[in-house]
mmCIF file of C-alpha atoms in Angstrom:
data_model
loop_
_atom_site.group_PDB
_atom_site.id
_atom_site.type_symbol
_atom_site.label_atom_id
_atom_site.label_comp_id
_atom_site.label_asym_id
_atom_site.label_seq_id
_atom_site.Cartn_x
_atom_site.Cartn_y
_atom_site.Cartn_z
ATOM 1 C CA UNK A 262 10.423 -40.321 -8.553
ATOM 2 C CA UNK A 263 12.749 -42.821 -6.216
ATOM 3 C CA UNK A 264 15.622 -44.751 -7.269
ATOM 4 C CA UNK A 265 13.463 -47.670 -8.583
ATOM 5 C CA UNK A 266 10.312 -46.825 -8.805
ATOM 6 C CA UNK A 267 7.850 -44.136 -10.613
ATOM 7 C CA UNK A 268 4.863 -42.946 -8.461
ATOM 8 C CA UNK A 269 1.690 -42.862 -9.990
ATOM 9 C CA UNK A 270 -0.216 -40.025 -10.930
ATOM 10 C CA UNK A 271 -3.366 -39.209 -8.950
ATOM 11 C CA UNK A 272 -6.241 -40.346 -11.153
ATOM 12 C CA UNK A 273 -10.115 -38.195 -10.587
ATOM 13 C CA UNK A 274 -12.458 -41.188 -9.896
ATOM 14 C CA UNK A 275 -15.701 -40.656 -9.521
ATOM 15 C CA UNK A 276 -16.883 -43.147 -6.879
ATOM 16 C CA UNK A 277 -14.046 -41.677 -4.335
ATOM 17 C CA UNK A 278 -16.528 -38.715 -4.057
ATOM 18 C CA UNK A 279 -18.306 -38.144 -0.638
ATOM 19 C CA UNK A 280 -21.662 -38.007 -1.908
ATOM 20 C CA UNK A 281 -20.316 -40.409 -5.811
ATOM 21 C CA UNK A 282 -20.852 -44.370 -5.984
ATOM 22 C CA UNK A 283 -19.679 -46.633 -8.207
ATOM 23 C CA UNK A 284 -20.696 -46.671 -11.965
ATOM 24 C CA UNK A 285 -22.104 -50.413 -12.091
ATOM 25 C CA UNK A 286 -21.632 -50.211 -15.910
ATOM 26 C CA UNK A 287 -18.014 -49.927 -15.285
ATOM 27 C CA UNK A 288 -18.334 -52.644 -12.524
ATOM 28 C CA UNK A 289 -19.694 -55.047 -14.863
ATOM 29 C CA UNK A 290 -16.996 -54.509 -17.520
ATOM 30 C CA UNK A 291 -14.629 -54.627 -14.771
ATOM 31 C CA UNK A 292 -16.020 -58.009 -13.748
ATOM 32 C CA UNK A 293 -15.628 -59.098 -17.532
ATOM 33 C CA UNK A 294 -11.902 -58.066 -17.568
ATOM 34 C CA UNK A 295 -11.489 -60.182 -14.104
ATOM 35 C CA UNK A 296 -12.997 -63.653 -15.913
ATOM 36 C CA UNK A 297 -11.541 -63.356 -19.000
ATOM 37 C CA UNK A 298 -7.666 -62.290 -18.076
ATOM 38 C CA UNK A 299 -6.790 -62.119 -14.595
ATOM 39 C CA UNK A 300 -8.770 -64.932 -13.282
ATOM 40 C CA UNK A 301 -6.304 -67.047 -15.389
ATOM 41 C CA UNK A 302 -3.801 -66.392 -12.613
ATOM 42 C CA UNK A 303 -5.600 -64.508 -9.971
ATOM 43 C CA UNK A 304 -8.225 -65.159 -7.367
ATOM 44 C CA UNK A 305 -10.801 -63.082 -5.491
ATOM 45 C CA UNK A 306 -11.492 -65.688 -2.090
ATOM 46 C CA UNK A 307 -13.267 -62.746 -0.374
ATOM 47 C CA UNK A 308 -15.696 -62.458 -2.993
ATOM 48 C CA UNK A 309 -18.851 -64.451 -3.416
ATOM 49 C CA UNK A 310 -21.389 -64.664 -6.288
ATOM 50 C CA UNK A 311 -24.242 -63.735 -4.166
ATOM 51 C CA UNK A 312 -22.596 -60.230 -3.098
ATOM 52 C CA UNK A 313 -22.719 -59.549 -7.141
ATOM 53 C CA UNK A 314 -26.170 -59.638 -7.619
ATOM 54 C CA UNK A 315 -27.910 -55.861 -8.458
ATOM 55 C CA UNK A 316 -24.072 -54.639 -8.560
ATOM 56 C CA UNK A 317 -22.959 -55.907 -11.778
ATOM 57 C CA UNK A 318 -25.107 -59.095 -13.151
ATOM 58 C CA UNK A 319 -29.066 -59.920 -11.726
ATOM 59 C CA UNK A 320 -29.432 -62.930 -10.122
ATOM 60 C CA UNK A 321 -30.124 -65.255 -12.889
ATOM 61 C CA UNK A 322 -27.156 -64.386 -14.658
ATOM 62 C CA UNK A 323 -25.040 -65.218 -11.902
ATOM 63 C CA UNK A 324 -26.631 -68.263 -10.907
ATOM 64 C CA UNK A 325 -25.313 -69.333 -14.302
ATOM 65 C CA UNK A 326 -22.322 -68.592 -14.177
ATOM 66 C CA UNK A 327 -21.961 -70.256 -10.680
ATOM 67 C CA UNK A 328 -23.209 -73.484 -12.469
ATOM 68 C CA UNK A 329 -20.888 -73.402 -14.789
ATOM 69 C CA UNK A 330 -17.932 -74.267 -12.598
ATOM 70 C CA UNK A 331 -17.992 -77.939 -9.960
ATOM 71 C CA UNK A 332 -17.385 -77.305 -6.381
ATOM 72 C CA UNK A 333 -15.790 -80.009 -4.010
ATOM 73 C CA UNK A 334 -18.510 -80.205 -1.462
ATOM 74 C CA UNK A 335 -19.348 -83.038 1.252
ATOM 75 C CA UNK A 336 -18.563 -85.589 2.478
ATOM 76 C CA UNK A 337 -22.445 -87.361 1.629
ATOM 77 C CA UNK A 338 -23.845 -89.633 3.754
ATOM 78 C CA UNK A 339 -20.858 -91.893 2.580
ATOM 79 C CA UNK A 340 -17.970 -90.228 3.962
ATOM 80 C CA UNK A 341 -16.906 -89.160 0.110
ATOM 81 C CA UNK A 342 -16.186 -86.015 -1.251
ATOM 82 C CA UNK A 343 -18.393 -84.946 -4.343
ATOM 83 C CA UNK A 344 -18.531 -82.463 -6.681
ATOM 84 C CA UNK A 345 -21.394 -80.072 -7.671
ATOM 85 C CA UNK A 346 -22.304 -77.205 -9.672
ATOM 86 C CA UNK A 347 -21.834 -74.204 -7.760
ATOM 87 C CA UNK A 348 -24.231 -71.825 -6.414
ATOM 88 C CA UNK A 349 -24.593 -67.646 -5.214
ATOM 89 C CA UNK A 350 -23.296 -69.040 -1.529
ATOM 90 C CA UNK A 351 -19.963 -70.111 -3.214
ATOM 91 C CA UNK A 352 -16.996 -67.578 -3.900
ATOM 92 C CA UNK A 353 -15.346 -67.223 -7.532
ATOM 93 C CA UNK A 354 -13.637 -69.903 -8.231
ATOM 94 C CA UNK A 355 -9.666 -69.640 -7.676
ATOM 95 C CA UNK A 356 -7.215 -70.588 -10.413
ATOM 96 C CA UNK A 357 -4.848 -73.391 -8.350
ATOM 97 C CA UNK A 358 -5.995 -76.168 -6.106
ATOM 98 C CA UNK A 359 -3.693 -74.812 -3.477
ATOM 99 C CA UNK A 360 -0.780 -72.218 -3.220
ATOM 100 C CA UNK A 361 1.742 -74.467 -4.171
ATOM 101 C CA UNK A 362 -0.209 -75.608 -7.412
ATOM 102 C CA UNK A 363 -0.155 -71.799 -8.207
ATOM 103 C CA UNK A 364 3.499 -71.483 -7.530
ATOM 104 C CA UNK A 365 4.878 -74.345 -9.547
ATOM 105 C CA UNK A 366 2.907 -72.784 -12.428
ATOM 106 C CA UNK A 367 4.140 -69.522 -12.108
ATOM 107 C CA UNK A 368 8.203 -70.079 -11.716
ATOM 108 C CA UNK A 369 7.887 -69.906 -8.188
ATOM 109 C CA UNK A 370 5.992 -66.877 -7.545
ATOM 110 C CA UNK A 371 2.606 -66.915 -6.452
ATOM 111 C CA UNK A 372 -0.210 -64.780 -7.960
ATOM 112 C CA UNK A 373 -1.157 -62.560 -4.869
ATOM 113 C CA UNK A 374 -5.104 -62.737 -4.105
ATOM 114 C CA UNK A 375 -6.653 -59.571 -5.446
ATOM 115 C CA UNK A 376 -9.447 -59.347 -2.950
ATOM 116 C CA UNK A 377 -7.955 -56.891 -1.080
ATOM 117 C CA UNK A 378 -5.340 -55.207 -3.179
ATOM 118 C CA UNK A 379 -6.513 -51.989 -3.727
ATOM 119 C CA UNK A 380 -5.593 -51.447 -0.168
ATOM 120 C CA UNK A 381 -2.792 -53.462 0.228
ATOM 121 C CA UNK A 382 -0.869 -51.191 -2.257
ATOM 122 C CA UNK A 383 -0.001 -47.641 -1.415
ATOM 123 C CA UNK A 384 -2.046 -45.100 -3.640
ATOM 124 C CA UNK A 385 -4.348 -48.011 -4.289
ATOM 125 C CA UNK A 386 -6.412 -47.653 -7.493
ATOM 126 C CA UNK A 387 -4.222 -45.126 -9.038
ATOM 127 C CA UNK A 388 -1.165 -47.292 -8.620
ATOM 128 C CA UNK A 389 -3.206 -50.523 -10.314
ATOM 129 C CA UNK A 390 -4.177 -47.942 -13.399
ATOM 130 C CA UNK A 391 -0.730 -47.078 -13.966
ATOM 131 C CA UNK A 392 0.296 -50.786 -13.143
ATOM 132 C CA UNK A 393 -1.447 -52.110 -15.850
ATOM 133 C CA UNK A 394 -0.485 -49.411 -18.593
ATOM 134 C CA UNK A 395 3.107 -48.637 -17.769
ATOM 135 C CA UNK A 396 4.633 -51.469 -19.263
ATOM 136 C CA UNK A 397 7.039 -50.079 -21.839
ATOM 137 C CA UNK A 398 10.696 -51.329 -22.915
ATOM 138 C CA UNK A 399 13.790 -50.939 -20.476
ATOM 139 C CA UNK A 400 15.360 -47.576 -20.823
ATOM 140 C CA UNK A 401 19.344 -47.458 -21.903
ATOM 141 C CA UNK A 402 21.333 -48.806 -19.186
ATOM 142 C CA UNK A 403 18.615 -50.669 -16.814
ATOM 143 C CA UNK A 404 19.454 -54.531 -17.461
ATOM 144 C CA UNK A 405 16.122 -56.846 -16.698
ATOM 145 C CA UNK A 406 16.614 -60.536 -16.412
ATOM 146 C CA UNK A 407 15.258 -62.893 -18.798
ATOM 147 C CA UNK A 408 11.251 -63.895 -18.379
ATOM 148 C CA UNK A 409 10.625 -60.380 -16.435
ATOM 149 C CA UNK A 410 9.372 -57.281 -17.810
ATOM 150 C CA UNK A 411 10.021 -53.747 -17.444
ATOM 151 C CA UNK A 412 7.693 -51.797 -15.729
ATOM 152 C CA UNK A 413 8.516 -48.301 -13.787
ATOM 153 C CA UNK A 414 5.663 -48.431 -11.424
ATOM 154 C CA UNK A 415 6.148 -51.396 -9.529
ATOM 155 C CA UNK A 416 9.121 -51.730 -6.927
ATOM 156 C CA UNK A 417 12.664 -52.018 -8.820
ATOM 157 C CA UNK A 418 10.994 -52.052 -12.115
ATOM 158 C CA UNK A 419 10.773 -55.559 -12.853
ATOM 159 C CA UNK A 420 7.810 -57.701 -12.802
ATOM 160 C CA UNK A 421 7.418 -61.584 -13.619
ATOM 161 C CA UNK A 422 3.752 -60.745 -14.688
ATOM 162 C CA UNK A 423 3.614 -60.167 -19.031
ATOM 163 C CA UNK A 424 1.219 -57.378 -19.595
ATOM 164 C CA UNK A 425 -2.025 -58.530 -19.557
ATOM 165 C CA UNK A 426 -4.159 -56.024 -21.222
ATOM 166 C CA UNK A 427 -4.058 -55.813 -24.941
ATOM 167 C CA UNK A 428 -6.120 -53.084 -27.516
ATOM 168 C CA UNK A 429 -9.362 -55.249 -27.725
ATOM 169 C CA UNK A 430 -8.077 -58.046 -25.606
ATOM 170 C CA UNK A 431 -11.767 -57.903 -24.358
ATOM 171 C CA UNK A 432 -15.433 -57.850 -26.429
ATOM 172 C CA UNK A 433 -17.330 -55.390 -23.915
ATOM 173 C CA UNK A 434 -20.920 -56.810 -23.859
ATOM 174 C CA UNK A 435 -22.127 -53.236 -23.847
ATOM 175 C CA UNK A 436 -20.075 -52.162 -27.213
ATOM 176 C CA UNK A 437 -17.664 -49.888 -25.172
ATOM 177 C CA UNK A 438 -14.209 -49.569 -26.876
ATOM 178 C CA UNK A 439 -11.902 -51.982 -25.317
ATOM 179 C CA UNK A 440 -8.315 -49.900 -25.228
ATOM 180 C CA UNK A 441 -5.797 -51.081 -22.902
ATOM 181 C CA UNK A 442 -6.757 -47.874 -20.995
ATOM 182 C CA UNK A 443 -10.087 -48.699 -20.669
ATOM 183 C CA UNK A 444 -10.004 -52.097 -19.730
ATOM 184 C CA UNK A 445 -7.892 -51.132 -16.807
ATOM 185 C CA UNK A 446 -10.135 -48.296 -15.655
ATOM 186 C CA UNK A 447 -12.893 -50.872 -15.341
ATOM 187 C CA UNK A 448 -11.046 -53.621 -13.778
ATOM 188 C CA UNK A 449 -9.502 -51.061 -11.294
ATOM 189 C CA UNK A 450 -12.834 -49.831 -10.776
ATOM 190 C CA UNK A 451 -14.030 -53.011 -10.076
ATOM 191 C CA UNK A 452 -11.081 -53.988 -8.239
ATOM 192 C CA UNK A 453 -11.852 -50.867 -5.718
ATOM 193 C CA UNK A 454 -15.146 -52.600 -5.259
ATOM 194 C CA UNK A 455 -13.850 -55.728 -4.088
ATOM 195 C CA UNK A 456 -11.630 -53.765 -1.427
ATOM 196 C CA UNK A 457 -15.015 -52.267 -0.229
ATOM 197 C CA UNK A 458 -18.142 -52.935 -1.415
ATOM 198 C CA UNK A 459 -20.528 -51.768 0.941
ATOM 199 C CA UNK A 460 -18.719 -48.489 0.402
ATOM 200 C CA UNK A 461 -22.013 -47.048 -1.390
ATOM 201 C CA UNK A 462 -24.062 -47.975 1.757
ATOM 202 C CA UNK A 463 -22.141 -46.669 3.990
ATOM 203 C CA UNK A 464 -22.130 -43.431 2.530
ATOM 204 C CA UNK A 465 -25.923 -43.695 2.047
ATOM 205 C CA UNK A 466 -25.767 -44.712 5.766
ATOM 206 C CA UNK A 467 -23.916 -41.501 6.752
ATOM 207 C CA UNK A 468 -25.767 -39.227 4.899
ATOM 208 C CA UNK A 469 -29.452 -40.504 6.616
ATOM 209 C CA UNK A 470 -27.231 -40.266 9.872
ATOM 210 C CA UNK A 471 -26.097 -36.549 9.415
ATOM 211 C CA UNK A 472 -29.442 -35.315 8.359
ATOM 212 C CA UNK A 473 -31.235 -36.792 11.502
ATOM 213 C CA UNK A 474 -28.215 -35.232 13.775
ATOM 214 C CA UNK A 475 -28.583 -31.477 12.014
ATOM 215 C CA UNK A 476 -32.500 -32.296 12.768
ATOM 216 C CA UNK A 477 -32.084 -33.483 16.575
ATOM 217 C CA UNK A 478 -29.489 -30.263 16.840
ATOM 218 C CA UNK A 479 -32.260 -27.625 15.325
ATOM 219 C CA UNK A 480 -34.326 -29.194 17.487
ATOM 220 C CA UNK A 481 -32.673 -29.179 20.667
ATOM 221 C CA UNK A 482 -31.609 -25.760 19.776
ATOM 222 C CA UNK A 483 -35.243 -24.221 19.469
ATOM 223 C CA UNK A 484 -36.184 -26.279 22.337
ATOM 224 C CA UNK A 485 -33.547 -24.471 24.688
ATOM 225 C CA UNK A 486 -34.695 -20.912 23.493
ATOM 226 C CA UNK A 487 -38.805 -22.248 24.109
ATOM 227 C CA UNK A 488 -37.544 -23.515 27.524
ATOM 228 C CA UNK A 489 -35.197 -20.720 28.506
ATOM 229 C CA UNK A 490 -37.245 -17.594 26.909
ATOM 230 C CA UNK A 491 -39.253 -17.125 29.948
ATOM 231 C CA UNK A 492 -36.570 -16.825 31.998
ATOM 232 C CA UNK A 493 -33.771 -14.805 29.692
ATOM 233 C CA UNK A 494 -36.642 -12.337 28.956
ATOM 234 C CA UNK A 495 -38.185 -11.297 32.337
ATOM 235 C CA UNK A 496 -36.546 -8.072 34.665
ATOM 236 C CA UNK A 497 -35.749 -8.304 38.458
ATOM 237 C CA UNK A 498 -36.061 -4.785 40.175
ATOM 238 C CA UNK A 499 -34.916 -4.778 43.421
ATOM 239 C CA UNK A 500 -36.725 -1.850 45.361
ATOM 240 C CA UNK A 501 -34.564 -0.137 48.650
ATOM 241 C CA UNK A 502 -36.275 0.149 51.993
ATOM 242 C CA UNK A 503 -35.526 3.328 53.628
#
C-alpha cells in the first residue's frame, strides 16, 4: 500500500491462460452490464456491432439492437444530414454528442472512453474488479469533498463516479445471480475483450504456428542425420608405403 492508494489484489482469470479464451457467457453478461449502467456515462468508440457477432449475441440479435438507436449519416443527394437506424458497420453508440456535452453533464469531468482501459490502467482487469467493489465509507481522519466518493483503489482515494453496481442492479438473461461481485467480473471480463479481442485468435494463431515449427525442426533434424549418415558412419584407413 502507498500513501493514497491500495493496490489491487491479483485476481486468477481464466482467459489470461496461454492455451484459456474468454468465457462468451461471461462476455455476454458483461455486454449487458455495459448497456444497462455504464453506457449511461461511458462509451466504447473502438467497438463496433459487427465485431460482436458469434462473441456475445448472433447476428440477428445485434442487428436489432443496432436499429434501435438513429445514426447521423449523409449528406443525401441534397447536401442534408439525415438520420437512420443503425447497422453492424456502426460502433455503439456514445452517451454525449461531443466531449464537451459529456463534460457539462458530469461537473466538468469527462467520462474516459473505456475502449481501451484495461490497458490504460496499471494491473488492468484486476484493478477494474477491485475498482468497482471497493467503494466503502472514508476511514477516521481522511476528509472527501462533497459529491466525491471514497474509494481506496483509485489514485488519492476519491472518485467523482457514485458506485455503479448494486446487488441485482442487473436481470442476467441467463438467470445468473447478479451480486455486485459478479456483475463486475463480467463487465471486467468483457471490458478485457474490448482491450483485445482477437486475443483468442491469436493464440489459436500461435499454437498452429508452433506445431508446424516443432514439425519443420523434426524434420530438418532427421533430414541432417539421412543426409549426413553416410558420411559420419564410414572409416578412412590410411595405409604406409615402405
Amino acid at each position: 500500500m502507498s500513501d493514497d492508494i491500495v493496490h489491487p489484489t491479483e485476481h486468477p482469470w481464466d482467459h489470461l491462460g496461454l492455451v484459456k479464451s474468454y468465457d462468451c457467457g461471461s462476455l455476454r453478461r458483461g455486454f449487458q452490464v455495459y448497456r444497462q449502467v455504464c453506457a449511461t456515462c461511458h462509451s466504447l468508440k473502438g467497438i463496433h456491432y459487427r465485431e460482436l457477432v458469434g462473441v456475445t449475441h448472433n447476428t440477428e440479435e445485434l442487428l436489432e439492437m443496432a436499429e434501435e438507436v438513429d445514426f447521423v449519416d449523409g449528406p443525401n443527394d441534397g447536401g442534408e444530414m439525415f438520420e437512420r437506424p443503425g447497422k453492424l458497420a456502426d460502433p455503439l453508440p456514445s452517451p454525449y454528442v461531443n466531449d464537451e456535452t459529456g463534460r457539462m453533464a458530469n461537473g466538468g469531468a469527462l467520462p474516459p472512453d473505456l475502449t481501451l482501459m484495461v490497458k490504460a490502467r496499471h494491473s488492468g482487469a484486476d484493478y477494474l474488479f477491485q475498482l468497482l467493489t471497493g467503494y466503502s465509507e472514508p476511514p477516521a481522519g481522511k476528509k472527501v469533498m462533497s459529491g466525491l466518493y471514497y474509494n481506496p483503489y483509485f489514485p488519492g482515494g476519491a472518485i467523482a463516479m457514485p458506485p455503479p453496481l448494486q446487488d441485482d442492479g442487473v436481470e442476467y438473461e441467463d438467470g445468473t445471480v447478479s451480486t455486485i461481485s459478479q456483475q463486475a467480473k463480467d463487465v471486467t471480463q468483457f471490458l478485457n475483450w474490448c482491450s483485445e479481442p482477437e486475443a483468442d485468435t491469436r493464440k489459436r494463431e500461435a499454437m498452429q504456428y508452433l506445431s508446424v515449427l516443432a514439425f519443420a525442426t523434426l524434420l530438418t533434424g532427421y533430414y541432417k542425420r539421412f543426409k549426413w549418415s553416410t558420411m559420419k558412419t564410414r572409416q578412412i584407413s590410411y595405409l604406409k608405403i615402405n
